[in-house]
Amino acid sequence: MKIAFDVDVLAKQMGINDMVHQVADWGYKYIE
């Protein structure tokens, strides 16, 4: 259970990081 939970948390964190990078990319495009 703990391992599955940790993997789930990591997956969510990676998803958040992907969202942050995507928003950052949009931000750079708007700045340009």
Short mmCIF file of N, CA and C in Angstrom, two decimals:
data_model
loop_
_atom_site.label_atom_id
_atom_site.label_comp_id
_atom_site.label_asym_id
_atom_site.label_seq_id
_atom_site.Cartn_x
_atom_site.Cartn_y
_atom_site.Cartn_z
N MET A 1 0.84 -1.21 0.00
CA MET A 1 0.00 0.00 0.00
C MET A 1 0.87 1.25 0.00
N LYS A 2 1.91 1.25 0.84
CA LYS A 2 2.76 2.44 0.92
C LYS A 2 3.45 2.70 -0.42
N ILE A 3 3.95 1.63 -1.05
CA ILE A 3 4.64 1.80 -2.34
C ILE A 3 3.66 2.34 -3.38
N ALA A 4 2.46 1.76 -3.44
CA ALA A 4 1.46 2.20 -4.41
C ALA A 4 1.11 3.66 -4.14
N PHE A 5 0.99 4.01 -2.86
CA PHE A 5 0.66 5.39 -2.50
C PHE A 5 1.77 6.33 -2.95
N ASP A 6 3.02 5.93 -2.70
CA ASP A 6 4.15 6.78 -3.10
C ASP A 6 4.17 6.97 -4.62
N VAL A 7 3.91 5.90 -5.36
CA VAL A 7 3.90 5.99 -6.82
C VAL A 7 2.79 6.93 -7.26
N ASP A 8 1.63 6.84 -6.61
CA ASP A 8 0.49 7.70 -6.96
C ASP A 8 0.85 9.15 -6.69
N VAL A 9 1.50 9.41 -5.56
CA VAL A 9 1.91 10.77 -5.22
C VAL A 9 2.91 11.29 -6.24
N LEU A 10 3.89 10.45 -6.60
CA LEU A 10 4.90 10.86 -7.59
C LEU A 10 4.23 11.16 -8.93
N ALA A 11 3.27 10.34 -9.32
CA ALA A 11 2.57 10.55 -10.60
C ALA A 11 1.86 11.90 -10.57
N LYS A 12 1.22 12.21 -9.44
CA LYS A 12 0.50 13.49 -9.33
C LYS A 12 1.50 14.64 -9.38
N GLN A 13 2.64 14.49 -8.70
CA GLN A 13 3.65 15.55 -8.70
C GLN A 13 4.18 15.77 -10.11
N MET A 14 4.41 14.68 -10.84
CA MET A 14 4.91 14.80 -12.21
C MET A 14 3.87 15.50 -13.07
N GLY A 15 2.60 15.19 -12.84
CA GLY A 15 1.53 15.83 -13.60
C GLY A 15 1.53 17.32 -13.34
N ILE A 16 1.72 17.70 -12.06
CA ILE A 16 1.75 19.12 -11.71
C ILE A 16 2.95 19.78 -12.38
N ASN A 17 4.11 19.11 -12.37
CA ASN A 17 5.31 19.67 -13.00
C ASN A 17 5.07 19.88 -14.48
N ASP A 18 4.41 18.92 -15.13
CA ASP A 18 4.13 19.05 -16.57
C ASP A 18 3.25 20.26 -16.81
N MET A 19 2.25 20.45 -15.93
CA MET A 19 1.35 21.60 -16.07
C MET A 19 2.13 22.90 -15.91
N VAL A 20 3.03 22.94 -14.93
CA VAL A 20 3.83 24.14 -14.69
C VAL A 20 4.68 24.45 -15.91
N HIS A 21 5.33 23.43 -16.47
CA HIS A 21 6.18 23.64 -17.65
C HIS A 21 5.34 24.12 -18.82
N GLN A 22 4.14 23.56 -18.98
CA GLN A 22 3.27 23.95 -20.09
C GLN A 22 2.87 25.41 -19.94
N VAL A 23 2.48 25.80 -18.73
CA VAL A 23 2.09 27.19 -18.47
C VAL A 23 3.29 28.11 -18.72
N ALA A 24 4.48 27.67 -18.31
CA ALA A 24 5.68 28.48 -18.52
C ALA A 24 5.92 28.66 -20.01
N ASP A 25 5.72 27.60 -20.79
CA ASP A 25 5.91 27.70 -22.25
C ASP A 25 4.92 28.71 -22.82
N TRP A 26 3.66 28.66 -22.37
CA TRP A 26 2.66 29.61 -22.86
C TRP A 26 3.09 31.02 -22.48
N GLY A 27 3.61 31.19 -21.27
CA GLY A 27 4.04 32.50 -20.80
C GLY A 27 5.13 33.07 -21.70
N TYR A 28 6.10 32.23 -22.06
CA TYR A 28 7.19 32.70 -22.94
C TYR A 28 6.63 33.11 -24.29
N LYS A 29 5.67 32.36 -24.81
CA LYS A 29 5.08 32.68 -26.11
C LYS A 29 4.37 34.03 -26.05
N TYR A 30 3.64 34.28 -24.95
CA TYR A 30 2.93 35.55 -24.82
C TYR A 30 3.92 36.70 -24.70
N ILE A 31 5.04 36.46 -23.99
CA ILE A 31 6.05 37.51 -23.82
C ILE A 31 6.65 37.86 -25.18
N GLU A 32 6.93 36.84 -26.00
CA GLU A 32 7.50 37.07 -27.32
C GLU A 32 6.48 37.80 -28.19
#
